[in-house]
Tab-separated table of C-alpha atoms in Angstrom:
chain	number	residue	atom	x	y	z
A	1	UNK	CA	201.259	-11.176	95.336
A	2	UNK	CA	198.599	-9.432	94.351
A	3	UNK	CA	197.007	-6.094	96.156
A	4	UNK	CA	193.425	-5.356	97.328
A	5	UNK	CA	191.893	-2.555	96.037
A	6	UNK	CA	192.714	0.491	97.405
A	7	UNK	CA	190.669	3.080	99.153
A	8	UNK	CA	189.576	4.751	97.013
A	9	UNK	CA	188.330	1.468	95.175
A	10	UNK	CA	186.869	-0.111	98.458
A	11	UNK	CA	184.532	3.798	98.620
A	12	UNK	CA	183.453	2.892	95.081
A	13	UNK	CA	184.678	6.123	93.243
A	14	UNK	CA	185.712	6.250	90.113
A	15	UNK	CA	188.912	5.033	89.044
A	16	UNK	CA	191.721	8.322	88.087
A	17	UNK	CA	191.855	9.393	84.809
A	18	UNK	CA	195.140	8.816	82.753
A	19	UNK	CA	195.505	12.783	83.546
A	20	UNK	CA	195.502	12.595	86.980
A	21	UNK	CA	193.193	13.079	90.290
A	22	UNK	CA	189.659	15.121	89.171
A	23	UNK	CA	189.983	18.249	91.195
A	24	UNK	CA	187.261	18.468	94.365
A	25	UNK	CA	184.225	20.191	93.396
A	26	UNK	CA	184.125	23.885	95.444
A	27	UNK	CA	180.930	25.414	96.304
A	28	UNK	CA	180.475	28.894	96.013
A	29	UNK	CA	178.575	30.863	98.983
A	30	UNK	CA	177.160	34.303	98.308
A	31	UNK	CA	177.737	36.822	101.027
A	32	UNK	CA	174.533	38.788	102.084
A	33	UNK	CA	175.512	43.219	101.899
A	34	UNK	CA	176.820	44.284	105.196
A	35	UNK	CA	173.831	45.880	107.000
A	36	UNK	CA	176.381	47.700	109.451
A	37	UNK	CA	177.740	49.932	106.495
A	38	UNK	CA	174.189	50.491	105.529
A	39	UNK	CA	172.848	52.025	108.571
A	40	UNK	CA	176.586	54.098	108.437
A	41	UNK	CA	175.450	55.609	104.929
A	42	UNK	CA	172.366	56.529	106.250
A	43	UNK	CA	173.342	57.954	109.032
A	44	UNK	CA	175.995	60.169	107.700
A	45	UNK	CA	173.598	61.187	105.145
A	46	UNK	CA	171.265	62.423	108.120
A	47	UNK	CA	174.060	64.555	109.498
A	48	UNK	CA	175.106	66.024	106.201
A	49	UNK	CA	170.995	67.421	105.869
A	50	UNK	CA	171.633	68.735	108.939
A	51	UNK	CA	174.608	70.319	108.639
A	52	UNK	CA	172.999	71.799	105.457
A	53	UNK	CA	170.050	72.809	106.698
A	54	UNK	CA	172.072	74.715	109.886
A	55	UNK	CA	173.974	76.545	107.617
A	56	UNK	CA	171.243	77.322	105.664
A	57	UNK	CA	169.597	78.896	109.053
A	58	UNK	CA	172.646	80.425	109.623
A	59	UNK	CA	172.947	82.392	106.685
A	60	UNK	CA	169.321	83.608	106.369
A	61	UNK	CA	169.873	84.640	110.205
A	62	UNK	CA	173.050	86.504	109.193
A	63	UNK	CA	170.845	88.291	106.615
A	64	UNK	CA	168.262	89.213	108.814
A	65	UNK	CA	170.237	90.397	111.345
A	66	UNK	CA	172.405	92.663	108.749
A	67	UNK	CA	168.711	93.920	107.974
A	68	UNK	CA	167.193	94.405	111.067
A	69	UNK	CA	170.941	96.562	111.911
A	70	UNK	CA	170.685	98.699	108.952
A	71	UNK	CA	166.903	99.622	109.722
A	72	UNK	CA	167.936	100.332	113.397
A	73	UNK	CA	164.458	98.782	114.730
A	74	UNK	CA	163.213	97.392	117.619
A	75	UNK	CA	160.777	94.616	117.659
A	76	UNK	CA	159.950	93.283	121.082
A	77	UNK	CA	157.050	90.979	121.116
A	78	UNK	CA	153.876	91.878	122.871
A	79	UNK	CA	151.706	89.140	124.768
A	80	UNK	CA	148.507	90.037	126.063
A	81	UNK	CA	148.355	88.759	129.687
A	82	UNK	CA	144.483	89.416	130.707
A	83	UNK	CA	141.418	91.394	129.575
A	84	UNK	CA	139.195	92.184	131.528
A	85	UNK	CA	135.561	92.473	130.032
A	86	UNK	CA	135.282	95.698	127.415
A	87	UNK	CA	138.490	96.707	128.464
A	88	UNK	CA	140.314	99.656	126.176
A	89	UNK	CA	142.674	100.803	128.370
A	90	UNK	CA	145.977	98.820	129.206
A	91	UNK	CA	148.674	98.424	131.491
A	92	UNK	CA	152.232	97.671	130.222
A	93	UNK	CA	154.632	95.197	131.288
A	94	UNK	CA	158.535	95.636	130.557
A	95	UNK	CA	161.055	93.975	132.484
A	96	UNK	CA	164.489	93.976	133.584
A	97	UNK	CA	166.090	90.828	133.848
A	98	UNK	CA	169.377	89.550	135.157
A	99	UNK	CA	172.892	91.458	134.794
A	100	UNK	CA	172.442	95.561	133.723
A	101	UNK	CA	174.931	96.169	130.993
A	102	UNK	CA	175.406	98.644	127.963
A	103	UNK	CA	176.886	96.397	125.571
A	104	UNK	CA	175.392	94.753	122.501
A	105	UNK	CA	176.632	91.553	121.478
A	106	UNK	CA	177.161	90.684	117.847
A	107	UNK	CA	176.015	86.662	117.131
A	108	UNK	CA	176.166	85.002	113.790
A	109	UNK	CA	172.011	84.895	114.406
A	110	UNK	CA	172.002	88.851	114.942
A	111	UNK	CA	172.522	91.806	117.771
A	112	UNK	CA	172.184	90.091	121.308
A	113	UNK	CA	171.247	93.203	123.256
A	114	UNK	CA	172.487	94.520	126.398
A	115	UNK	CA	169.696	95.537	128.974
A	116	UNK	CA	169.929	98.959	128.526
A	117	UNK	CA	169.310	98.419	125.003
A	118	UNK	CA	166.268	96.117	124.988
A	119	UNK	CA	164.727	98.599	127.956
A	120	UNK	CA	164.965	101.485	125.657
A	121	UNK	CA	163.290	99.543	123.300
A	122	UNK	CA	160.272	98.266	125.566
A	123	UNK	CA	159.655	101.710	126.814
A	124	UNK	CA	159.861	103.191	122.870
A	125	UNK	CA	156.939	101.328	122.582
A	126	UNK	CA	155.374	101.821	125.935
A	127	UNK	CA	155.363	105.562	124.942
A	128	UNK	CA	154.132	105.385	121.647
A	129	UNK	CA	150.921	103.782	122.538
A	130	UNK	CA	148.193	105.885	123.970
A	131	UNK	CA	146.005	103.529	124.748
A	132	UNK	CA	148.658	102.472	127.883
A	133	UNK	CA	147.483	103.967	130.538
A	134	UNK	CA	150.006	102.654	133.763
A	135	UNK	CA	153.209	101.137	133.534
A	136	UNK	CA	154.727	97.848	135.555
A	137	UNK	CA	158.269	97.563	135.384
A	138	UNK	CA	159.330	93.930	136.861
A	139	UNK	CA	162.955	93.900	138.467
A	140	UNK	CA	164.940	90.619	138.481
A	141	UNK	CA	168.308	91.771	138.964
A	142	UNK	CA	171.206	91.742	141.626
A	143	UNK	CA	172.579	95.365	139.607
A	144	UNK	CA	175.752	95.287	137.047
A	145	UNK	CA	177.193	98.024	135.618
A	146	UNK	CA	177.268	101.624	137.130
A	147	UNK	CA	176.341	103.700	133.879
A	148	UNK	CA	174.305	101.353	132.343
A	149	UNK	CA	171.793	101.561	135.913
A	150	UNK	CA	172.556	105.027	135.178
A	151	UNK	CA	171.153	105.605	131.765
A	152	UNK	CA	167.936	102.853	132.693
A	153	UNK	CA	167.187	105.174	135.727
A	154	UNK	CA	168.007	108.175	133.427
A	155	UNK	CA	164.970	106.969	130.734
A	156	UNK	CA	162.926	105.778	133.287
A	157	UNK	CA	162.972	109.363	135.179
A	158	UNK	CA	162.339	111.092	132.031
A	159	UNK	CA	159.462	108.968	130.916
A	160	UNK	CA	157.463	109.724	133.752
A	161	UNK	CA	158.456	113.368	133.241
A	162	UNK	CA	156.822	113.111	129.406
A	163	UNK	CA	154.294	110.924	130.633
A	164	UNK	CA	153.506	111.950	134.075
A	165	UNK	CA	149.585	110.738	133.450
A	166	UNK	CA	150.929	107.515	133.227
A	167	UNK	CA	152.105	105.937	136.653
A	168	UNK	CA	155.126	103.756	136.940
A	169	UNK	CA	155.037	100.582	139.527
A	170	UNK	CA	158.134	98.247	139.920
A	171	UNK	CA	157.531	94.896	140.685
A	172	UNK	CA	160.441	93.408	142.314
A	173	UNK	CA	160.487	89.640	141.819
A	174	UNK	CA	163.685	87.145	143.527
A	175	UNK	CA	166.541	90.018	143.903
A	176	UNK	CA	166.181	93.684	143.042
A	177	UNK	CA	169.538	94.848	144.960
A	178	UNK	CA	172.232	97.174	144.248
A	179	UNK	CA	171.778	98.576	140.231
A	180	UNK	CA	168.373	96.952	140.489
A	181	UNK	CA	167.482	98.981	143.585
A	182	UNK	CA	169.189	102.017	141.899
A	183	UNK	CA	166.505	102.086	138.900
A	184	UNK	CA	163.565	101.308	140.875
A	185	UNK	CA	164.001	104.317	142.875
A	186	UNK	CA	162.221	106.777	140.041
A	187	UNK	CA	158.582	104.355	140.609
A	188	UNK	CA	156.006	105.853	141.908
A	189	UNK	CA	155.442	102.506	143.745
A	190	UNK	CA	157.423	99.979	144.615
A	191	UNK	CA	156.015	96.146	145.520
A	192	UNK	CA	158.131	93.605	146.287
A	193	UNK	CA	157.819	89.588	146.153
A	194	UNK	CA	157.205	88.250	149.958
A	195	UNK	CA	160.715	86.421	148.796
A	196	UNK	CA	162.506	89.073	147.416
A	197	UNK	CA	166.069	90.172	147.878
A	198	UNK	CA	166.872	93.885	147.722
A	199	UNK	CA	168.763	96.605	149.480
A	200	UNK	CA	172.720	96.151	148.743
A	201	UNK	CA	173.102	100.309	148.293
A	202	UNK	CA	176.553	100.894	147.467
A	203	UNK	CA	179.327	100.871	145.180
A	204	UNK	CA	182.084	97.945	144.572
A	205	UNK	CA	185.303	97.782	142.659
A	206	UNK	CA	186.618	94.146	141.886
A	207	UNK	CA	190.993	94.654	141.564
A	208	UNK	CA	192.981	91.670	140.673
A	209	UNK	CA	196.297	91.663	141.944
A	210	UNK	CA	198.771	88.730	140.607
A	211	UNK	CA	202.342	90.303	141.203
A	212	UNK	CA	203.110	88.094	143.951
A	213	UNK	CA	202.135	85.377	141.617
A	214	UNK	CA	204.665	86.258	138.773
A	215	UNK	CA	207.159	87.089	141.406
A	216	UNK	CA	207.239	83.656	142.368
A	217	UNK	CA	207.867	82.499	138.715
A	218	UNK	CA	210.105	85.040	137.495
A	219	UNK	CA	208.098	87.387	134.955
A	220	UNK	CA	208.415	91.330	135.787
A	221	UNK	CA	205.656	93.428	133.467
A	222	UNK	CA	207.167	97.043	133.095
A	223	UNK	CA	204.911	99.581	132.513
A	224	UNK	CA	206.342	102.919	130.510
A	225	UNK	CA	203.603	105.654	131.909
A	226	UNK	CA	203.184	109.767	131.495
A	227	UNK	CA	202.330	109.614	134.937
A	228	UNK	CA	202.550	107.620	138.655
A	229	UNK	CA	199.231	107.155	138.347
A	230	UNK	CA	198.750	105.845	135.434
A	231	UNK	CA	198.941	102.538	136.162
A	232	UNK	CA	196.814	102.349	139.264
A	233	UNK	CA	194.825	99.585	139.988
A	234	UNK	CA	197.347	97.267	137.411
A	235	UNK	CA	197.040	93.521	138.464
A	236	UNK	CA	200.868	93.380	137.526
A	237	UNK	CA	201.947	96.062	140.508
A	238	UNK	CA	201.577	96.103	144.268
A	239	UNK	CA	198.452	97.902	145.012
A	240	UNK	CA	199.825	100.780	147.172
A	241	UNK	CA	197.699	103.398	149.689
A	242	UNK	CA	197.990	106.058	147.285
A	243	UNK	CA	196.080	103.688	144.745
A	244	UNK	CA	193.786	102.734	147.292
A	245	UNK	CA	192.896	106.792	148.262
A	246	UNK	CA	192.748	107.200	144.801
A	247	UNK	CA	189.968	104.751	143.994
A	248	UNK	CA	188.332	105.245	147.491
A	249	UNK	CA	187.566	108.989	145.940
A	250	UNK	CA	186.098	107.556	143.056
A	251	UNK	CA	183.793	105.432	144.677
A	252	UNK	CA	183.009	107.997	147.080
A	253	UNK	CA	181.754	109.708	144.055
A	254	UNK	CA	179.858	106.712	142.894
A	255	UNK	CA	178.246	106.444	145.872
A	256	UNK	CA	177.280	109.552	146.726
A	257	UNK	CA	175.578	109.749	143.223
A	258	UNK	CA	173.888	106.166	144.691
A	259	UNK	CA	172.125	108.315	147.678
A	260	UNK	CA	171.138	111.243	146.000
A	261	UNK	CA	168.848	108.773	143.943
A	262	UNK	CA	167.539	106.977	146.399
A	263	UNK	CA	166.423	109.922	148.363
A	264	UNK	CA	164.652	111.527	145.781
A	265	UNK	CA	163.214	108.817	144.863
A	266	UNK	CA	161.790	107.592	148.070
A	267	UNK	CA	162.400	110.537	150.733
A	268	UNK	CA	158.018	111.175	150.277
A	269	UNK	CA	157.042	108.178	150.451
A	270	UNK	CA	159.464	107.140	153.051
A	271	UNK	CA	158.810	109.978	155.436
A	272	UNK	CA	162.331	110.995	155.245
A	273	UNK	CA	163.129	114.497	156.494
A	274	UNK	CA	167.194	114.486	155.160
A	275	UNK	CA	169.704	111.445	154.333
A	276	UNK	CA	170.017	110.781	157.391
A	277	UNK	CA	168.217	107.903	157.992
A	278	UNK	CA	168.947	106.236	154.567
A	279	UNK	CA	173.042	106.475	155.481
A	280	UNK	CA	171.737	104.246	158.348
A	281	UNK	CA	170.977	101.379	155.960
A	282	UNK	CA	172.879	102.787	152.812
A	283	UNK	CA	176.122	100.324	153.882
A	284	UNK	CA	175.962	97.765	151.161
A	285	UNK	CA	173.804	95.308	153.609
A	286	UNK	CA	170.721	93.443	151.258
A	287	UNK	CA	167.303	93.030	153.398
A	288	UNK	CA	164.380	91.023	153.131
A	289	UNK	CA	161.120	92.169	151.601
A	290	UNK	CA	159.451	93.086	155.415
A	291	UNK	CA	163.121	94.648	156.169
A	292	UNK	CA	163.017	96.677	152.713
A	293	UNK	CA	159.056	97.819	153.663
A	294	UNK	CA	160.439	98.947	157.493
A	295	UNK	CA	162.692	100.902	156.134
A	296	UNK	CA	160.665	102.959	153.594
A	297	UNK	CA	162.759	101.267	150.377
A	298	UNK	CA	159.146	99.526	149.114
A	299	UNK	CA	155.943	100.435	149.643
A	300	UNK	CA	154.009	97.084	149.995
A	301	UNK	CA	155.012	93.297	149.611
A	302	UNK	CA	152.773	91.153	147.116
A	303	UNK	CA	152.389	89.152	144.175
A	304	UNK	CA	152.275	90.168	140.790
A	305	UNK	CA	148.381	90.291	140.896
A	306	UNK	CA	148.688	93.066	143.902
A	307	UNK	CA	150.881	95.065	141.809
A	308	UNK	CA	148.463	95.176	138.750
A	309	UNK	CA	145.954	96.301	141.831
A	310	UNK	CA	148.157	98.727	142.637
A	311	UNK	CA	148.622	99.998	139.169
A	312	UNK	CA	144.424	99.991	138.655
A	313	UNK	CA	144.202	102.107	141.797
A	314	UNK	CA	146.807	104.520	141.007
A	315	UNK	CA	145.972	105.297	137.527
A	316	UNK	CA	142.621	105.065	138.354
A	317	UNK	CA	141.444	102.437	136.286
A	318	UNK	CA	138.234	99.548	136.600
A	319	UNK	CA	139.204	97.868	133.568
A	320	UNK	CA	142.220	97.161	132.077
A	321	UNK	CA	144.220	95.077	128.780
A	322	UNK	CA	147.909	93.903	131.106
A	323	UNK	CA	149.926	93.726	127.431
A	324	UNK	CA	153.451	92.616	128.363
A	325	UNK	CA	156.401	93.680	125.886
A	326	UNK	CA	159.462	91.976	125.844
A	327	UNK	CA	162.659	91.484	123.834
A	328	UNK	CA	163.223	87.900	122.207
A	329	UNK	CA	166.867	87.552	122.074
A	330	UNK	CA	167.954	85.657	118.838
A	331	UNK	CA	168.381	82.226	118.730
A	332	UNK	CA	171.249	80.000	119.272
A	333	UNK	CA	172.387	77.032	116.968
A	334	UNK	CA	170.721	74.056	119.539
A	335	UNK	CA	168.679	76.660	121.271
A	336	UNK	CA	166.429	77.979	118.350
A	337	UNK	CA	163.606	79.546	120.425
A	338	UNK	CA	166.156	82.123	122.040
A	339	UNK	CA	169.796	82.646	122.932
A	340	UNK	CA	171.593	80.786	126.185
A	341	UNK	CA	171.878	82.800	129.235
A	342	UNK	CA	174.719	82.455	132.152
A	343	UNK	CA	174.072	82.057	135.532
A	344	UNK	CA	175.836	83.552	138.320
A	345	UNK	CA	176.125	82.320	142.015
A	346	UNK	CA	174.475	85.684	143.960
A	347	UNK	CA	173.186	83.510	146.553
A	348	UNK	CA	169.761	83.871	144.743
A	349	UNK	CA	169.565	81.948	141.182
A	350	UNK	CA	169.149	84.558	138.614
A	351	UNK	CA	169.729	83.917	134.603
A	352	UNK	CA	172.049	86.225	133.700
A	353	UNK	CA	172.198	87.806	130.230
A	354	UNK	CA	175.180	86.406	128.154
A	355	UNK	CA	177.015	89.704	128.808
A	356	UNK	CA	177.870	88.104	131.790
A	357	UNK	CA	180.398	89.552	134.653
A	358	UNK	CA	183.144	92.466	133.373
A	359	UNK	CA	186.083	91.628	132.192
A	360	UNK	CA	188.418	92.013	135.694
A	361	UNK	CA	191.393	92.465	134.061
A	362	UNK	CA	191.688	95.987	134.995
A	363	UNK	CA	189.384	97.921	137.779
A	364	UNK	CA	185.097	98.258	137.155
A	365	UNK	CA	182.937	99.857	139.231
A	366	UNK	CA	179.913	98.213	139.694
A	367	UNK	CA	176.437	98.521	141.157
A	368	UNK	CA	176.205	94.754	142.389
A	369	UNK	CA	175.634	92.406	144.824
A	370	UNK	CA	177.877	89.584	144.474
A	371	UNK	CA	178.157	88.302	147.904
């Protein structure tokens, strides 16, 4: 019996060859290039150009910096503010800004300076030009450290000793309390924002205590001393009442040092006939710019414009170039036009230089108010 073709006959293909089935033809497909690693190269070559070109900035910052420290010079930048028409003479603008500290801070991008510091330098230059004829020092400050308000109140003082043609206004701007108040008190004037904060005369010393802490989890600290008090004020010992007398005197000190400025500062211009009357508010209390003018601590409330009035009229002056100088701190890596600042709660927002609050692991007097 014979058989019909078979499928492959009935399809029509060709018969198999004596060597067997032909193989099945394959067909090759090209893959396109992966546009997903593409953009990856690219990308990764951005961020190595920028990496580069940071630590390119980097070093040539270092450089300056290691420059600008072995010269020992200052550099603040001056802006002209105003003019008024033919105007030679000028009136200077330095500020005070923030936290008052004494400490320079080393950066990769050069010498962050403390406030006393960049002060110094402002009023270098103040001095050195004779064309200035009155000085405006702005306040923005809730006080800091008690030697550095010390040593600003110190150069201030002695300025308008060496300069005594030249009169000194402060401008108080948001909060001028405590160390801020303390080196205002050498101005011959003293104008204050309708806004502004101020007052807060007195002394404070922040002292950690964490003994009962450690107690509770077993660690003892022993401290080998020449001396019982020694060790005062250690966060790792129970605060005792000899270590409170003992600080009490020191601040006592402090403070006392804290009303003898403010009275010879203001006791004229305040009508004052003894201390008296400034013990009366001298408790650490802030007070509002119309509290501050009541009680002789400012002479007038304004804006900026009525304390450049107020410098015109006291330095006797119809015309006048307002030249502010002021420090430029150096720049940070993502910040390039000037260094970060920290802010701390006051109750009044206030940028802070980076020097930030002291250290509180052992006792610091300050000049602040930190409510």
């Amino acid at each position: 019996m014979e058989q019909g073709p078979g499928p492959e006959q009935q399809s029509g293909s060709q018969p198999s060859s004596q060597y067997g089935a032909q193989p099945p033809q394959q067909t090759i497909v090209q893959r396109r290039p992966s546009r997903a690693g593409f953009w990856i190269a690219i990308i990764f070559g951005i961020l190595l150009l920028f990496s580069a070109g940071m630590n390119m900035i980097l070093l040539v910052r270092t450089f300056m910096g290691l420059g600008a420290g072995m010269h020992g010079e200052f550099q603040p930048s001056t802006d002209e503010y105003y003019s008024d028409a033919g105007a030679r003479d000028k009136i200077a603008v330095i500020s005070v800004e923030g936290l008052i500290n004494d400490v320079d801070e080393k950066t990769p991008f050069g010498t962050m300076l403390s406030q006393l510091s960049a002060f110094e330098g402002q009023l270098s230059k103040v001095r050195s030009d004779p064309r200035v004829k009155a000085l405006i020092v702005e306040v923005n400050s809730p006080g800091g450290y008690v030697t550095a308000s010390d040593e600003i109140h110190h150069l201030l003082a002695n300025f308008k000793k060496e300069r005594s043609d030249i009169p000194v206004i402060v401008f108080m701007k948001d909060v001028a309390a405590s160390g801020g108040y303390y080196i205002s008190a050498p101005a011959d004037k003293i104008v204050a924002m309708p806004t502004c904060t101020t007052g807060s005369i007195g002394v404070i010393a922040m002292i950690i205590n964490v003994k009962e802490g450690l107690d509770k989890i077993g660690v003892k600290v022993h401290a080998i001393k020449s001396g019982k008090m020694k060790d005062a004020g250690s966060p790792f010992k129970d605060f005792t009442d000899d270590d409170r007398q003992y600080f009490q005197k020191h601040i006592d000190g402090m403070y006392a040092r804290f009303l003898e400025v403010v009275y010879e500062g203001r006791r004229d211009a305040a009508g004052w006939k003894d201390d008296a009357a400034l013990r009366e508010i001298a408790d650490g209390r802030v007070f509002s710019a119309a509290e501050a003018k009541a009680n002789g601590l400012i002479d007038e409330i304004g804006h900026f414009e009525r304390a450049l009035e107020v410098a015109k009229s006291e330095a006797k002056l119809t015309n006048a170039t307002v030249v502010r100088y002021h420090y430029v701190p150096p720049p940070s890596i993502f910040g390039l036009g000037g260094a970060n600042t920290t802010t701390i709660n006051t109750g009044v927002n206030v940028n802070l230089n980076t020097g930030g609050l002291p250290e509180m692991d052992s006792p610091r007097f300050l000049y602040l108010w930190k409510p």
